[in-house]
JSON list of C-alpha atoms in Angstrom, two decimals:
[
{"chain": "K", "resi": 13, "resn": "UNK", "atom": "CA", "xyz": [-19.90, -14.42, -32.55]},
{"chain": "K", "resi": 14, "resn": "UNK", "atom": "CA", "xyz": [-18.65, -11.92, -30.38]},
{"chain": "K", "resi": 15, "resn": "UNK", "atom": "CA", "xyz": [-16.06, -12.81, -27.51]},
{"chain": "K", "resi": 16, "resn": "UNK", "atom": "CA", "xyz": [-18.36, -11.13, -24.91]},
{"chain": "K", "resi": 17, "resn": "UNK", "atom": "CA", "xyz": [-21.49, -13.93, -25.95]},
{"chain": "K", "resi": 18, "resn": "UNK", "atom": "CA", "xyz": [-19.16, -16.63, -25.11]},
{"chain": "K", "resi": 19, "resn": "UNK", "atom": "CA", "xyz": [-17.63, -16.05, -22.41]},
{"chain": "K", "resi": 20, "resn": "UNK", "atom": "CA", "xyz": [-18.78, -13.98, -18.56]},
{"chain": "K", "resi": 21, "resn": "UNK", "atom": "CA", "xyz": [-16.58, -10.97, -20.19]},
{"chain": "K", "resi": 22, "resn": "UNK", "atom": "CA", "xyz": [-17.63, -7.67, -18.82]},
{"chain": "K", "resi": 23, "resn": "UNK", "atom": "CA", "xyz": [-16.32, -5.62, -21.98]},
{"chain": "K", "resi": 24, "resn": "UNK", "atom": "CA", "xyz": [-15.84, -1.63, -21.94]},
{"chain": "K", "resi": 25, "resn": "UNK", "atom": "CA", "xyz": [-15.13, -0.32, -25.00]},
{"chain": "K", "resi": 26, "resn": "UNK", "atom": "CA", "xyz": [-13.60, 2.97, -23.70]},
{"chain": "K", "resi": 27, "resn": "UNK", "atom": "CA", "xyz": [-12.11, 3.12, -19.84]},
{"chain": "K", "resi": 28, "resn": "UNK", "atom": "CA", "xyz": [-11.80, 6.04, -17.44]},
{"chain": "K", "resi": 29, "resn": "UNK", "atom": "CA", "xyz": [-8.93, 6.04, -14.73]},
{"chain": "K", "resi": 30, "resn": "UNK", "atom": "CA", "xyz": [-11.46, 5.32, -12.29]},
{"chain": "K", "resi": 31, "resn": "UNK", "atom": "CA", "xyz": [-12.75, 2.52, -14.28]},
{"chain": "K", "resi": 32, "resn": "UNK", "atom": "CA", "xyz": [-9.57, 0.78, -13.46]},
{"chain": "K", "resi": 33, "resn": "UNK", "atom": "CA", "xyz": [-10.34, 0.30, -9.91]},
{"chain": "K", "resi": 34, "resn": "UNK", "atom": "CA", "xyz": [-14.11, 0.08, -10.02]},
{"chain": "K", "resi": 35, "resn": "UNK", "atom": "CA", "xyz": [-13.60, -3.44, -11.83]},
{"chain": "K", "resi": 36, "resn": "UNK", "atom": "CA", "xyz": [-15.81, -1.92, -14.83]},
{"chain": "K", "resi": 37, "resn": "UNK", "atom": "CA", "xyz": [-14.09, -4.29, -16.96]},
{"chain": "K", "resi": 38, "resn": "UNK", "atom": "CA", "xyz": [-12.63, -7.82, -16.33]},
{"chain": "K", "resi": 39, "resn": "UNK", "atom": "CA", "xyz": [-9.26, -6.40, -18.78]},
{"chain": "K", "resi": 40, "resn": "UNK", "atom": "CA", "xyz": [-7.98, -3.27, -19.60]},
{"chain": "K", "resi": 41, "resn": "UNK", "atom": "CA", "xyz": [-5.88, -3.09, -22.64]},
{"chain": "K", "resi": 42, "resn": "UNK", "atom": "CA", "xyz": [-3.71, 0.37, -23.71]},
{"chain": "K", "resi": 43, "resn": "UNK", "atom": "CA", "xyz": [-0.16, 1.16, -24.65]},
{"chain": "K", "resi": 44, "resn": "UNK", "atom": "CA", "xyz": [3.07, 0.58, -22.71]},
{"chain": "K", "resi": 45, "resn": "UNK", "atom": "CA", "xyz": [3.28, 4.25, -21.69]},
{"chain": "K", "resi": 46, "resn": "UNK", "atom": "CA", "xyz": [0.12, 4.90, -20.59]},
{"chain": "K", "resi": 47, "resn": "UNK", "atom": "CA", "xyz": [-0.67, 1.49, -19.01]},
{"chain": "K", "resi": 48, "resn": "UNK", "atom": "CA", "xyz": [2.55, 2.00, -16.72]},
{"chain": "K", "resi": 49, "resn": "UNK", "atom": "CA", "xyz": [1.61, 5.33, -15.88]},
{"chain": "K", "resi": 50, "resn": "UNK", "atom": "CA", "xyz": [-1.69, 3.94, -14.37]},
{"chain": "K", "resi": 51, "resn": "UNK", "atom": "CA", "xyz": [0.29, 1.31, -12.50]},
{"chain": "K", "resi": 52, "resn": "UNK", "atom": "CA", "xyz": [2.77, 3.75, -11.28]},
{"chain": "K", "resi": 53, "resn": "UNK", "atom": "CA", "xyz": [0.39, 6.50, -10.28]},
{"chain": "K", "resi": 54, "resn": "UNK", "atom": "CA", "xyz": [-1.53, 3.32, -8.44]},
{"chain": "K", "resi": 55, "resn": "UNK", "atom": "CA", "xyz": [1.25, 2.37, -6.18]},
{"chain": "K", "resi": 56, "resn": "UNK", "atom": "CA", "xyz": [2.90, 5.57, -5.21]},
{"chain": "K", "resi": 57, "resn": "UNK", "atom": "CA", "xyz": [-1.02, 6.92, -4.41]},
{"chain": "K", "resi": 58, "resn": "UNK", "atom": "CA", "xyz": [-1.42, 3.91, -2.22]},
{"chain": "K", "resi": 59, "resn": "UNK", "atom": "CA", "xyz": [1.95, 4.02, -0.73]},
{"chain": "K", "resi": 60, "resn": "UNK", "atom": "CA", "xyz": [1.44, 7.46, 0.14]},
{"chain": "K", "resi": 61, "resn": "UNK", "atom": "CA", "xyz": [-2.35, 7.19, 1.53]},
{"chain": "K", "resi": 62, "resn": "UNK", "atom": "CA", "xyz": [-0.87, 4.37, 3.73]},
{"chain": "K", "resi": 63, "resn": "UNK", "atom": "CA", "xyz": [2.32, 7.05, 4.96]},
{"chain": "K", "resi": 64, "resn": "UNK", "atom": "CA", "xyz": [-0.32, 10.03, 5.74]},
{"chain": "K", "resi": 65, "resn": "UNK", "atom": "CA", "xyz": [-2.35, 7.30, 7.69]},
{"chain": "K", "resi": 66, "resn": "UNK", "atom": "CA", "xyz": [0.33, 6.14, 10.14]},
{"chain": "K", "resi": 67, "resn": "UNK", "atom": "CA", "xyz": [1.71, 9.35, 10.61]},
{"chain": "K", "resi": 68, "resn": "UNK", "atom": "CA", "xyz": [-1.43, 11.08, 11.80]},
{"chain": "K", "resi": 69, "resn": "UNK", "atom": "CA", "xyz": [-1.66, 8.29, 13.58]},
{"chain": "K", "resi": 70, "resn": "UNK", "atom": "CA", "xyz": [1.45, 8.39, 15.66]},
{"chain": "K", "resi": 71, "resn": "UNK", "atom": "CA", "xyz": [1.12, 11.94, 15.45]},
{"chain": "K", "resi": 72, "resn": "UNK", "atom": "CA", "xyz": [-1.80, 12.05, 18.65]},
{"chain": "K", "resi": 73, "resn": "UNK", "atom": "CA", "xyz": [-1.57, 9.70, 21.13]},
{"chain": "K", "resi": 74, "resn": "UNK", "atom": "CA", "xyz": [-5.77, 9.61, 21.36]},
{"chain": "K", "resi": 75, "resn": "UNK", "atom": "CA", "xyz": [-6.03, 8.57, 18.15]},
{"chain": "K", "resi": 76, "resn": "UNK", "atom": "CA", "xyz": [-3.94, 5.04, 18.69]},
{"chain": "K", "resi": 77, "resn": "UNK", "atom": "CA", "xyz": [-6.34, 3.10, 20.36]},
{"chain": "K", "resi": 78, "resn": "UNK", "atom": "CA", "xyz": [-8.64, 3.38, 17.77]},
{"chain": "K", "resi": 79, "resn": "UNK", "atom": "CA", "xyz": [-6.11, 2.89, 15.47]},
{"chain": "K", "resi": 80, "resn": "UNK", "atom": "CA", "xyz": [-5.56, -0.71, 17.72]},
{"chain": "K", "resi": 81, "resn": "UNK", "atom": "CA", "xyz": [-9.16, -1.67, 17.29]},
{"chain": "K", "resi": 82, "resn": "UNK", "atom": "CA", "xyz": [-8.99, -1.05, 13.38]},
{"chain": "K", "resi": 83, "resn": "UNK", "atom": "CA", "xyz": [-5.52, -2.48, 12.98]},
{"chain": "K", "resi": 84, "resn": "UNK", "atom": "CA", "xyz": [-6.81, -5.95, 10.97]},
{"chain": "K", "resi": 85, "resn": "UNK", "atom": "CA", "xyz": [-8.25, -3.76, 8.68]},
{"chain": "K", "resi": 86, "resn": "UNK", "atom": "CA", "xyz": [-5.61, -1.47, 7.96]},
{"chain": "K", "resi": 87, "resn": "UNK", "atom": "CA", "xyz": [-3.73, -4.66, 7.18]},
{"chain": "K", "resi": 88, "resn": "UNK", "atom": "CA", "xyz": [-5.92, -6.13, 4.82]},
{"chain": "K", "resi": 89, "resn": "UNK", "atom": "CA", "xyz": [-5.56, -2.89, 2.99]},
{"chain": "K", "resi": 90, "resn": "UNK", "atom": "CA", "xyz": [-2.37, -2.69, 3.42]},
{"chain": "K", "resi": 91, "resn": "UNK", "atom": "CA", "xyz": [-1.68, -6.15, 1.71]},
{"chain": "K", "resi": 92, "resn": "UNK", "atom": "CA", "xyz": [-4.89, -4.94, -0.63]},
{"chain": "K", "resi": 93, "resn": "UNK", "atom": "CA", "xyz": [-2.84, -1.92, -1.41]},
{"chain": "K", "resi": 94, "resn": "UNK", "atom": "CA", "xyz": [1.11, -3.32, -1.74]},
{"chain": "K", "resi": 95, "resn": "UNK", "atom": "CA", "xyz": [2.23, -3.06, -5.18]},
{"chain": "K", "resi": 96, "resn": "UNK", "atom": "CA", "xyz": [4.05, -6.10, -4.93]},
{"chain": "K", "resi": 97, "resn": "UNK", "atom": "CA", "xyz": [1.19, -8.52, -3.99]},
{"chain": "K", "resi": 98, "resn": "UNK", "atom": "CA", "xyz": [-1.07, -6.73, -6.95]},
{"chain": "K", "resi": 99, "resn": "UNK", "atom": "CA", "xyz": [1.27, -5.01, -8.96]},
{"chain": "K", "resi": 100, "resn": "UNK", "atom": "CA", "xyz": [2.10, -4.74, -12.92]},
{"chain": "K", "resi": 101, "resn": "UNK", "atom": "CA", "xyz": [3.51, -8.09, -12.69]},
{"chain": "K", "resi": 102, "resn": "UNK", "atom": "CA", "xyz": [0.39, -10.10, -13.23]},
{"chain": "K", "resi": 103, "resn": "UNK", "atom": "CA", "xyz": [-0.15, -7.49, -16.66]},
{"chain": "K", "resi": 104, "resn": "UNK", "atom": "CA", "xyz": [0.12, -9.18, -19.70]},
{"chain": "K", "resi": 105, "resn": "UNK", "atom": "CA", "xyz": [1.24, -7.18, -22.62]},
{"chain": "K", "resi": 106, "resn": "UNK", "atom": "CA", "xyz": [0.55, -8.29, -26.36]},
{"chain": "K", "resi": 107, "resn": "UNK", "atom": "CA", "xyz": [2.32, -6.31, -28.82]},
{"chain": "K", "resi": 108, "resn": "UNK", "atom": "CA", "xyz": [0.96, -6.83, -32.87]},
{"chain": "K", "resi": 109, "resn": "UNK", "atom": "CA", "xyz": [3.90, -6.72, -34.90]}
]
């Protein structure tokens, strides 16, 4: 009996980057080079989205009280986004010797 019959599995056979952040599947399994890339690629795209943002920001004095009004949701995805709250660290790897 397949895993996926058992259990509330949602299994992909093949994944796309953007599969990764779509929550297509429940676990994404691939080799220690490419699986870091992803992870790396994640966090330095999120750190910079979150630079560009308070920048332009601070750049025009119009734009800040907005920016007040939206502030507890640019810190849920700031915490959403912080590589060290949802980083590579809760990745397992198995390795088949």
């Amino acid at each position: 009996m397949p895993c996926c019959e058992v259990t509330d599995l949602n299994f992909a056979a093949t994944s796309r980057a953007k599969d990764i952040t779509e929550g297509k599947a429940d676990v994404i399994v691939s080799d220690g080079f490419a699986g870091n890339v992803a992870i790396k690629t994640a966090e330095g795209t999120a750190s910079m989205i979150l630079t560009i943002l308070k920048r332009e920001i601070k750049a025009r004095p119009l734009r800040q009280p907005g920016s007040a009004l939206a502030k507890p949701a640019f810190k849920v995805a700031a915490s959403t986004l912080d590589y060290r709250e949802y980083g590579g660290g809760r990745s397992w790897a198995w390795m088949a010797w």
